[in-house]
PDB file of C-alpha atoms in Angstrom:
ATOM      1  CA  MET A  50     -57.008 -89.483-105.515  1.00  0.00           C
ATOM      2  CA  PHE A  51     -57.760 -86.013-106.960  1.00  0.00           C
ATOM      3  CA  GLU A  52     -60.755 -84.542-108.760  1.00  0.00           C
ATOM      4  CA  LYS A  53     -58.423 -82.694-111.119  1.00  0.00           C
ATOM      5  CA  VAL A  54     -54.766 -81.681-111.299  1.00  0.00           C
ATOM      6  CA  PHE A  55     -54.162 -78.054-112.286  1.00  0.00           C
ATOM      7  CA  VAL A  56     -50.643 -77.362-113.580  1.00  0.00           C
ATOM      8  CA  ILE A  57     -49.551 -73.704-113.737  1.00  0.00           C
ATOM      9  CA  ASN A  58     -47.172 -72.941-116.607  1.00  0.00           C
ATOM     10  CA  LEU A  59     -46.156 -69.777-118.445  1.00  0.00           C
ATOM     11  CA  THR A  60     -46.870 -70.242-122.142  1.00  0.00           C
ATOM     12  CA  HIS A  61     -43.333 -69.342-123.213  1.00  0.00           C
ATOM     13  CA  ARG A  62     -41.729 -71.738-120.706  1.00  0.00           C
ATOM     14  CA  GLN A  63     -42.039 -74.878-122.794  1.00  0.00           C
ATOM     15  CA  ASP A  64     -38.940 -76.255-121.076  1.00  0.00           C
ATOM     16  CA  ARG A  65     -40.797 -76.230-117.773  1.00  0.00           C
ATOM     17  CA  TRP A  66     -43.883 -77.760-119.352  1.00  0.00           C
ATOM     18  CA  ARG A  67     -41.859 -80.670-120.701  1.00  0.00           C
ATOM     19  CA  PHE A  68     -40.248 -81.050-117.287  1.00  0.00           C
ATOM     20  CA  ILE A  69     -43.501 -81.201-115.314  1.00  0.00           C
ATOM     21  CA  VAL A  70     -45.254 -83.445-117.856  1.00  0.00           C
ATOM     22  CA  ASP A  71     -42.410 -85.917-117.455  1.00  0.00           C
ATOM     23  CA  GLN A  72     -42.697 -85.704-113.666  1.00  0.00           C
ATOM     24  CA  LEU A  73     -46.439 -86.302-113.712  1.00  0.00           C
ATOM     25  CA  ARG A  74     -46.245 -89.130-116.239  1.00  0.00           C
ATOM     26  CA  ARG A  75     -43.317 -91.095-114.823  1.00  0.00           C
ATOM     27  CA  HIS A  76     -43.585 -90.453-111.110  1.00  0.00           C
ATOM     28  CA  ALA A  77     -47.125 -89.384-110.226  1.00  0.00           C
ATOM     29  CA  GLN A  78     -48.608 -91.508-113.040  1.00  0.00           C
ATOM     30  CA  PHE A  79     -51.696 -89.330-113.361  1.00  0.00           C
ATOM     31  CA  PRO A  80     -53.921 -90.259-116.325  1.00  0.00           C
ATOM     32  CA  PRO A  81     -53.833 -87.545-119.033  1.00  0.00           C
ATOM     33  CA  HIS A  82     -57.520 -86.660-118.670  1.00  0.00           C
ATOM     34  CA  LEU A  83     -56.929 -85.695-115.028  1.00  0.00           C
ATOM     35  CA  VAL A  84     -54.270 -83.078-115.797  1.00  0.00           C
ATOM     36  CA  GLU A  85     -55.169 -79.587-117.003  1.00  0.00           C
ATOM     37  CA  ARG A  86     -52.563 -77.037-118.023  1.00  0.00           C
ATOM     38  CA  VAL A  87     -53.374 -73.553-116.727  1.00  0.00           C
ATOM     39  CA  ALA A  88     -51.699 -70.715-118.595  1.00  0.00           C
ATOM     40  CA  ALA A  89     -49.931 -68.727-115.896  1.00  0.00           C
ATOM     41  CA  VAL A  90     -50.447 -64.985-115.700  1.00  0.00           C
ATOM     42  CA  ASP A  91     -47.265 -63.141-116.652  1.00  0.00           C
ATOM     43  CA  GLY A  92     -47.103 -60.292-114.168  1.00  0.00           C
ATOM     44  CA  ARG A  93     -44.735 -58.373-116.429  1.00  0.00           C
ATOM     45  CA  THR A  94     -47.393 -58.016-119.123  1.00  0.00           C
ATOM     46  CA  VAL A  95     -50.437 -57.026-117.051  1.00  0.00           C
ATOM     47  CA  SER A  96     -51.378 -53.489-116.036  1.00  0.00           C
ATOM     48  CA  LEU A  97     -50.576 -53.157-112.356  1.00  0.00           C
ATOM     49  CA  ASP A  98     -52.414 -49.825-112.290  1.00  0.00           C
ATOM     50  CA  GLN A  99     -55.607 -51.467-113.506  1.00  0.00           C
ATOM     51  CA  LEU A 100     -55.255 -54.243-110.959  1.00  0.00           C
ATOM     52  CA  HIS A 101     -54.752 -51.622-108.259  1.00  0.00           C
ATOM     53  CA  ARG A 102     -57.897 -49.779-109.317  1.00  0.00           C
ATOM     54  CA  ALA A 103     -59.766 -53.086-109.265  1.00  0.00           C
ATOM     55  CA  GLY A 104     -58.788 -53.524-105.605  1.00  0.00           C
ATOM     56  CA  LEU A 105     -56.288 -56.370-105.910  1.00  0.00           C
ATOM     57  CA  PHE A 106     -53.728 -54.721-103.599  1.00  0.00           C
ATOM     58  CA  SER A 107     -53.952 -53.362-100.078  1.00  0.00           C
ATOM     59  CA  PRO A 108     -52.589 -49.830 -99.590  1.00  0.00           C
ATOM     60  CA  LEU A 109     -49.369 -51.224 -98.080  1.00  0.00           C
ATOM     61  CA  GLY A 110     -49.035 -53.841-100.807  1.00  0.00           C
ATOM     62  CA  TRP A 111     -49.394 -51.183-103.493  1.00  0.00           C
ATOM     63  CA  ARG A 112     -46.797 -48.931-101.848  1.00  0.00           C
ATOM     64  CA  ARG A 113     -44.307 -51.773-101.539  1.00  0.00           C
ATOM     65  CA  LEU A 114     -44.894 -52.732-105.158  1.00  0.00           C
ATOM     66  CA  GLN A 115     -43.647 -49.274-106.162  1.00  0.00           C
ATOM     67  CA  GLU A 116     -40.356 -49.680-104.311  1.00  0.00           C
ATOM     68  CA  ARG A 117     -37.074 -50.234-106.106  1.00  0.00           C
ATOM     69  CA  GLN A 118     -35.768 -53.788-106.203  1.00  0.00           C
ATOM     70  CA  GLU A 119     -32.986 -53.138-103.701  1.00  0.00           C
ATOM     71  CA  HIS A 120     -35.512 -51.944-101.100  1.00  0.00           C
ATOM     72  CA  LEU A 121     -37.722 -55.035-101.252  1.00  0.00           C
ATOM     73  CA  VAL A 122     -37.767 -57.875 -98.728  1.00  0.00           C
ATOM     74  CA  TRP A 123     -36.720 -60.859-100.846  1.00  0.00           C
ATOM     75  CA  GLY A 124     -39.411 -63.529-101.169  1.00  0.00           C
ATOM     76  CA  MET A 125     -42.009 -61.484 -99.290  1.00  0.00           C
ATOM     77  CA  ASP A 126     -42.682 -58.127-100.959  1.00  0.00           C
ATOM     78  CA  LEU A 127     -44.735 -58.065-104.131  1.00  0.00           C
ATOM     79  CA  THR A 128     -43.029 -57.934-107.522  1.00  0.00           C
ATOM     80  CA  PRO A 129     -44.630 -58.110-110.990  1.00  0.00           C
ATOM     81  CA  GLY A 130     -43.685 -61.790-111.166  1.00  0.00           C
ATOM     82  CA  ALA A 131     -45.205 -62.464-107.751  1.00  0.00           C
ATOM     83  CA  VAL A 132     -48.400 -60.689-108.805  1.00  0.00           C
ATOM     84  CA  GLY A 133     -48.646 -62.990-111.817  1.00  0.00           C
ATOM     85  CA  CYS A 134     -48.102 -66.018-109.588  1.00  0.00           C
ATOM     86  CA  ALA A 135     -50.826 -64.883-107.188  1.00  0.00           C
ATOM     87  CA  LEU A 136     -53.305 -64.245-109.999  1.00  0.00           C
ATOM     88  CA  SER A 137     -52.634 -67.688-111.453  1.00  0.00           C
ATOM     89  CA  HIS A 138     -53.572 -69.374-108.181  1.00  0.00           C
ATOM     90  CA  ILE A 139     -56.500 -67.035-107.506  1.00  0.00           C
ATOM     91  CA  LEU A 140     -58.017 -67.851-110.896  1.00  0.00           C
ATOM     92  CA  ILE A 141     -57.744 -71.565-110.105  1.00  0.00           C
ATOM     93  CA  TRP A 142     -59.477 -71.089-106.748  1.00  0.00           C
ATOM     94  CA  GLN A 143     -62.271 -69.235-108.510  1.00  0.00           C
ATOM     95  CA  ARG A 144     -62.455 -72.005-111.112  1.00  0.00           C
ATOM     96  CA  ILE A 145     -62.811 -74.631-108.391  1.00  0.00           C
ATOM     97  CA  LEU A 146     -65.737 -72.736-106.905  1.00  0.00           C
ATOM     98  CA  THR A 147     -67.354 -72.507-110.330  1.00  0.00           C
ATOM     99  CA  LEU A 148     -66.914 -76.238-110.906  1.00  0.00           C
ATOM    100  CA  THR A 149     -68.463 -77.091-107.548  1.00  0.00           C
ATOM    101  CA  ALA A 150     -71.217 -74.465-107.306  1.00  0.00           C
ATOM    102  CA  CYS A 151     -74.725 -75.660-106.471  1.00  0.00           C
ATOM    103  CA  ARG A 152     -77.905 -74.110-107.791  1.00  0.00           C
ATOM    104  CA  ARG A 153     -79.635 -74.517-104.415  1.00  0.00           C
ATOM    105  CA  PRO A 154     -79.214 -73.155-101.866  1.00  0.00           C
ATOM    106  CA  PRO A 155     -77.515 -69.993-103.161  1.00  0.00           C
ATOM    107  CA  GLY A 156     -73.815 -69.977-102.395  1.00  0.00           C
ATOM    108  CA  ALA A 157     -73.661 -73.631-101.389  1.00  0.00           C
ATOM    109  CA  LEU A 158     -70.914 -75.903-102.646  1.00  0.00           C
ATOM    110  CA  CYS A 159     -71.548 -79.286-104.221  1.00  0.00           C
ATOM    111  CA  ALA A 160     -68.171 -80.525-103.081  1.00  0.00           C
ATOM    112  CA  PRO A 161     -66.731 -83.585-104.817  1.00  0.00           C
ATOM    113  CA  THR A 162     -65.450 -86.423-102.714  1.00  0.00           C
ATOM    114  CA  LEU A 163     -61.903 -85.706-103.889  1.00  0.00           C
ATOM    115  CA  PRO A 164     -59.761 -82.569-103.479  1.00  0.00           C
ATOM    116  CA  TYR A 165     -58.065 -80.677-106.291  1.00  0.00           C
ATOM    117  CA  LEU A 166     -54.295 -80.683-106.725  1.00  0.00           C
ATOM    118  CA  VAL A 167     -52.567 -77.442-107.717  1.00  0.00           C
ATOM    119  CA  VAL A 168     -49.019 -77.823-109.032  1.00  0.00           C
ATOM    120  CA  GLU A 169     -46.473 -75.321-110.308  1.00  0.00           C
ATOM    121  CA  ASP A 170     -44.270 -76.427-113.169  1.00  0.00           C
ATOM    122  CA  ASP A 171     -41.072 -76.604-111.107  1.00  0.00           C
ATOM    123  CA  SER A 172     -42.265 -79.410-108.833  1.00  0.00           C
ATOM    124  CA  LEU A 173     -40.246 -82.594-108.359  1.00  0.00           C
ATOM    125  CA  PHE A 174     -42.244 -85.741-107.592  1.00  0.00           C
ATOM    126  CA  PRO A 175     -40.790 -88.876-105.980  1.00  0.00           C
ATOM    127  CA  ALA A 176     -40.903 -92.081-107.994  1.00  0.00           C
ATOM    128  CA  ASP A 177     -43.315 -93.640-105.485  1.00  0.00           C
ATOM    129  CA  PHE A 178     -45.548 -90.568-105.162  1.00  0.00           C
ATOM    130  CA  THR A 179     -48.873 -92.411-105.175  1.00  0.00           C
ATOM    131  CA  ALA A 180     -47.816 -94.930-102.544  1.00  0.00           C
ATOM    132  CA  ARG A 181     -46.410 -92.202-100.292  1.00  0.00           C
ATOM    133  CA  TYR A 182     -49.500 -90.002-100.629  1.00  0.00           C
ATOM    134  CA  GLU A 183     -51.910 -92.850 -99.925  1.00  0.00           C
ATOM    135  CA  ALA A 184     -49.820 -93.918 -96.923  1.00  0.00           C
ATOM    136  CA  VAL A 185     -49.802 -90.501 -95.251  1.00  0.00           C
ATOM    137  CA  LEU A 186     -53.324 -89.312 -96.120  1.00  0.00           C
ATOM    138  CA  PRO A 187     -55.079 -91.371 -93.393  1.00  0.00           C
ATOM    139  CA  HIS A 188     -52.945 -89.541 -90.810  1.00  0.00           C
ATOM    140  CA  VAL A 189     -54.260 -86.113 -91.871  1.00  0.00           C
ATOM    141  CA  PRO A 190     -57.055 -85.016 -89.499  1.00  0.00           C
ATOM    142  CA  ALA A 191     -60.542 -85.065 -90.991  1.00  0.00           C
ATOM    143  CA  GLY A 192     -62.032 -81.807 -92.199  1.00  0.00           C
ATOM    144  CA  TRP A 193     -58.878 -80.359 -93.722  1.00  0.00           C
ATOM    145  CA  GLU A 194     -59.338 -77.718 -96.404  1.00  0.00           C
ATOM    146  CA  LEU A 195     -55.750 -77.258 -97.575  1.00  0.00           C
ATOM    147  CA  LEU A 196     -52.913 -79.773 -97.532  1.00  0.00           C
ATOM    148  CA  TYR A 197     -49.404 -78.715 -98.500  1.00  0.00           C
ATOM    149  CA  LEU A 198     -47.567 -81.532-100.266  1.00  0.00           C
ATOM    150  CA  SER A 199     -44.507 -79.288-100.456  1.00  0.00           C
ATOM    151  CA  GLY A 200     -43.200 -76.382 -98.459  1.00  0.00           C
ATOM    152  CA  LEU A 201     -40.274 -74.756 -96.704  1.00  0.00           C
ATOM    153  CA  ASP A 202     -40.193 -74.751 -92.907  1.00  0.00           C
ATOM    154  CA  THR A 203     -38.183 -71.537 -92.887  1.00  0.00           C
ATOM    155  CA  ALA A 204     -38.199 -71.054 -89.098  1.00  0.00           C
ATOM    156  CA  GLY A 205     -37.855 -74.719 -88.115  1.00  0.00           C
ATOM    157  CA  GLN A 206     -41.250 -74.834 -86.388  1.00  0.00           C
ATOM    158  CA  CYS A 207     -42.951 -77.851 -87.961  1.00  0.00           C
ATOM    159  CA  ASP A 208     -41.626 -80.486 -85.556  1.00  0.00           C
ATOM    160  CA  ARG A 209     -43.265 -78.638 -82.658  1.00  0.00           C
ATOM    161  CA  LEU A 210     -46.567 -78.610 -84.556  1.00  0.00           C
ATOM    162  CA  ARG A 211     -46.690 -82.297 -85.433  1.00  0.00           C
ATOM    163  CA  VAL A 212     -50.150 -83.845 -85.043  1.00  0.00           C
ATOM    164  CA  ALA A 213     -49.473 -87.291 -86.530  1.00  0.00           C
ATOM    165  CA  GLU A 214     -46.759 -89.219 -88.292  1.00  0.00           C
ATOM    166  CA  GLY A 215     -45.702 -87.145 -91.298  1.00  0.00           C
ATOM    167  CA  VAL A 216     -48.314 -84.433 -90.672  1.00  0.00           C
ATOM    168  CA  CYS A 217     -47.926 -81.017 -89.020  1.00  0.00           C
ATOM    169  CA  ARG A 218     -49.959 -77.911 -88.478  1.00  0.00           C
ATOM    170  CA  VAL A 219     -48.787 -75.110 -90.773  1.00  0.00           C
ATOM    171  CA  PRO A 220     -46.527 -72.574 -89.025  1.00  0.00           C
ATOM    172  CA  GLY A 221     -46.746 -68.903 -89.876  1.00  0.00           C
ATOM    173  CA  PHE A 222     -43.383 -68.932 -91.642  1.00  0.00           C
ATOM    174  CA  HIS A 223     -44.221 -71.856 -93.925  1.00  0.00           C
ATOM    175  CA  ARG A 224     -43.482 -70.899 -97.537  1.00  0.00           C
ATOM    176  CA  THR A 225     -43.953 -71.899-101.217  1.00  0.00           C
ATOM    177  CA  THR A 226     -47.068 -72.655-103.253  1.00  0.00           C
ATOM    178  CA  ASN A 227     -45.691 -75.212-105.678  1.00  0.00           C
ATOM    179  CA  ALA A 228     -47.828 -78.225-104.692  1.00  0.00           C
ATOM    180  CA  TYR A 229     -50.938 -78.392-102.523  1.00  0.00           C
ATOM    181  CA  ALA A 230     -54.304 -80.139-102.386  1.00  0.00           C
ATOM    182  CA  VAL A 231     -57.346 -77.974-101.755  1.00  0.00           C
ATOM    183  CA  THR A 232     -61.049 -78.568-101.256  1.00  0.00           C
ATOM    184  CA  PRO A 233     -63.758 -76.202-102.543  1.00  0.00           C
ATOM    185  CA  ALA A 234     -64.233 -74.918 -98.990  1.00  0.00           C
ATOM    186  CA  GLY A 235     -60.496 -74.300 -98.827  1.00  0.00           C
ATOM    187  CA  ALA A 236     -60.535 -72.417-102.127  1.00  0.00           C
ATOM    188  CA  ARG A 237     -63.298 -70.162-100.851  1.00  0.00           C
ATOM    189  CA  GLU A 238     -61.453 -69.506 -97.600  1.00  0.00           C
ATOM    190  CA  LEU A 239     -58.190 -68.757 -99.422  1.00  0.00           C
ATOM    191  CA  LEU A 240     -59.946 -66.113-101.498  1.00  0.00           C
ATOM    192  CA  ARG A 241     -61.271 -64.553 -98.313  1.00  0.00           C
ATOM    193  CA  CYS A 242     -57.936 -64.645 -96.474  1.00  0.00           C
ATOM    194  CA  CYS A 243     -55.551 -63.642 -99.255  1.00  0.00           C
ATOM    195  CA  LEU A 244     -57.284 -60.642-100.798  1.00  0.00           C
ATOM    196  CA  PRO A 245     -56.400 -57.868-101.096  1.00  0.00           C
ATOM    197  CA  LEU A 246     -52.724 -58.707-101.571  1.00  0.00           C
ATOM    198  CA  THR A 247     -50.174 -57.146 -99.248  1.00  0.00           C
ATOM    199  CA  TYR A 248     -47.363 -59.668 -99.665  1.00  0.00           C
ATOM    200  CA  GLN A 249     -46.482 -62.535-101.971  1.00  0.00           C
ATOM    201  CA  LEU A 250     -49.110 -65.256-102.041  1.00  0.00           C
ATOM    202  CA  ASP A 251     -47.361 -67.879 -99.909  1.00  0.00           C
ATOM    203  CA  THR A 252     -47.106 -65.292 -97.133  1.00  0.00           C
ATOM    204  CA  MET A 253     -50.744 -64.253 -97.537  1.00  0.00           C
ATOM    205  CA  MET A 254     -51.822 -67.894 -97.244  1.00  0.00           C
ATOM    206  CA  THR A 255     -50.234 -68.146 -93.783  1.00  0.00           C
ATOM    207  CA  LEU A 256     -51.283 -64.867 -92.153  1.00  0.00           C
ATOM    208  CA  SER A 257     -54.367 -66.155 -90.299  1.00  0.00           C
ATOM    209  CA  VAL A 258     -52.589 -67.650 -87.295  1.00  0.00           C
ATOM    210  CA  ALA A 259     -53.511 -68.423 -83.709  1.00  0.00           C
ATOM    211  CA  GLN A 260     -51.651 -69.761 -80.698  1.00  0.00           C
ATOM    212  CA  ARG A 261     -53.811 -72.211 -78.843  1.00  0.00           C
ATOM    213  CA  GLU A 262     -52.792 -75.301 -76.940  1.00  0.00           C
ATOM    214  CA  LEU A 263     -49.570 -75.669 -78.901  1.00  0.00           C
ATOM    215  CA  ALA A 264     -46.389 -73.751 -78.217  1.00  0.00           C
ATOM    216  CA  GLU A 265     -46.022 -72.350 -81.740  1.00  0.00           C
ATOM    217  CA  PRO A 266     -48.544 -70.185 -83.610  1.00  0.00           C
ATOM    218  CA  TYR A 267     -50.061 -71.963 -86.588  1.00  0.00           C
ATOM    219  CA  VAL A 268     -52.404 -71.195 -89.453  1.00  0.00           C
ATOM    220  CA  VAL A 269     -56.076 -71.647 -88.556  1.00  0.00           C
ATOM    221  CA  SER A 270     -57.772 -70.385 -91.697  1.00  0.00           C
ATOM    222  CA  PRO A 271     -58.079 -72.262 -93.912  1.00  0.00           C
ATOM    223  CA  ASN A 272     -57.938 -75.463 -91.881  1.00  0.00           C
ATOM    224  CA  CYS A 273     -54.615 -76.697 -93.194  1.00  0.00           C
ATOM    225  CA  TYR A 274     -51.755 -79.111 -92.650  1.00  0.00           C
ATOM    226  CA  THR A 275     -48.368 -79.707 -94.210  1.00  0.00           C
ATOM    227  CA  LEU A 276     -46.595 -82.979 -94.888  1.00  0.00           C
ATOM    228  CA  ARG A 277     -43.225 -83.332 -93.139  1.00  0.00           C
ATOM    229  CA  PRO A 278     -41.041 -84.479 -94.672  1.00  0.00           C
ATOM    230  CA  PRO A 279     -42.491 -82.866 -97.793  1.00  0.00           C
ATOM    231  CA  LEU A 280     -43.836 -85.222-100.425  1.00  0.00           C
ATOM    232  CA  VAL A 281     -42.993 -82.895-103.336  1.00  0.00           C
ATOM    233  CA  VAL A 282     -39.882 -80.732-103.718  1.00  0.00           C
ATOM    234  CA  GLN A 283     -39.524 -77.464-105.628  1.00  0.00           C
ATOM    235  CA  THR A 284     -36.572 -77.584-108.003  1.00  0.00           C
ATOM    236  CA  THR A 285     -34.161 -74.654-107.942  1.00  0.00           C
ATOM    237  CA  THR A 286     -32.278 -75.431-111.160  1.00  0.00           C
ATOM    238  CA  LEU A 287     -34.846 -74.171-113.695  1.00  0.00           C
ATOM    239  CA  GLY A 288     -34.562 -70.520-112.688  1.00  0.00           C
ATOM    240  CA  SER A 289     -37.412 -68.385-111.368  1.00  0.00           C
ATOM    241  CA  ASP A 290     -39.821 -66.074-113.155  1.00  0.00           C
ATOM    242  CA  ILE A 291     -40.951 -64.695-109.783  1.00  0.00           C
ATOM    243  CA  GLN A 292     -37.915 -64.133-107.573  1.00  0.00           C
ATOM    244  CA  SER A 293     -34.570 -62.549-108.277  1.00  0.00           C
ATOM    245  CA  PRO A 294     -31.604 -64.905-107.668  1.00  0.00           C
ATOM    246  CA  SER A 295     -31.006 -65.545-103.978  1.00  0.00           C
ATOM    247  CA  GLY A 296     -27.246 -65.713-104.415  1.00  0.00           C
ATOM    248  CA  GLY A 297     -26.962 -69.363-103.389  1.00  0.00           C
ATOM    249  CA  ASP A 298     -25.942 -72.412-105.398  1.00  0.00           C
ATOM    250  CA  PRO A 299     -29.152 -73.721-107.069  1.00  0.00           C
ATOM    251  CA  SER A 300     -27.841 -77.272-107.462  1.00  0.00           C
ATOM    252  CA  ALA A 301     -26.689 -77.495-103.852  1.00  0.00           C
ATOM    253  CA  GLU A 302     -29.975 -76.018-102.632  1.00  0.00           C
ATOM    254  CA  GLU A 303     -32.008 -78.537-104.615  1.00  0.00           C
ATOM    255  CA  GLU A 304     -29.894 -81.419-103.355  1.00  0.00           C
ATOM    256  CA  GLN A 305     -30.476 -80.272 -99.777  1.00  0.00           C
ATOM    257  CA  ARG A 306     -34.219 -80.132-100.395  1.00  0.00           C
ATOM    258  CA  ARG A 307     -34.131 -83.693-101.722  1.00  0.00           C
ATOM    259  CA  ARG A 308     -32.278 -84.857 -98.622  1.00  0.00           C
ATOM    260  CA  ASP A 309     -34.762 -83.082 -96.359  1.00  0.00           C
ATOM    261  CA  ALA A 310     -37.560 -84.933 -98.150  1.00  0.00           C
ATOM    262  CA  GLY A 311     -35.819 -88.253 -97.589  1.00  0.00           C
ATOM    263  CA  TRP A 312     -34.990 -88.912-101.235  1.00  0.00           C
TER     264      TRP A 312
END
C-alpha cells in the first residue's frame, strides 16, 4: 500500500503521539515496521533570522512574518508554528528523495512501486481505512504525484472538478496537510513549487494553478488529486500548535468534518 508512513509529531506532544499510534494500529492497521515517527520542527525554538538568511522565505513572506498577530490573515500568513510545520514536511520530502536517489544517471530517481504516506498526528482514520483506500485508488488517474487523503474544500469547488467517483482535481483553495500520499517525483516538485515560503505550506502547495477545459482553476503542479469525500479527517479537539483558535466550537467542527466524510 505504502513504501513508508511518516508521522509528524512534536516531541513534547506525547498525548498526540498516543492518539495517532492508536489510530494507525486500530484503524489503518499498518505494521509497526512501516511507520516512522518524525520529530516535528518546533517553529518557536528555531532562529527565524537564520532561516531568512538561508533563503527559506520570500521577501513578502518575511515581511508578513514580522507582522503582529492581529494583522495576520488567519490560516494563511506565516507564523512561527506554521514555519515549523512547513520545515517538518520539507525535511520529509528531502528524505524521500534521498531514499530514492539513483547513482546513475545523476539526478534520476529510483522510484519505488509504492508511494509514501505523510501523516500529521491529529489525523482521524476510519475503521475501514484499508478497504476504502483500496476501493478508491483505481479511480485515481495514472501518473499522479500527490494524492490528498484529507483536505478542506474551503470554497466548495471540488464537485466541479470531479474526474471519477470519489476523486477530484485539487482546487486552489484546498487546504490542510494532515494526510497525503506522495511519490518521489511529487516530493521533488513540491520542493520546487513551495520554496521560498510566502504563505503557510498548504497554501504554497496549491499555488500552481491553471484553468483549462474545466470551469474551475485547479492545481497542475504537482500532478495531484484529492479524495472527496475525504478518507482521513483532521481532528479539532486536540488543540493546534500552528494556528491560534478560530473562535468556533472544536467539537462541533470535528463532528461536521466526520459527517462530510460520511462517517
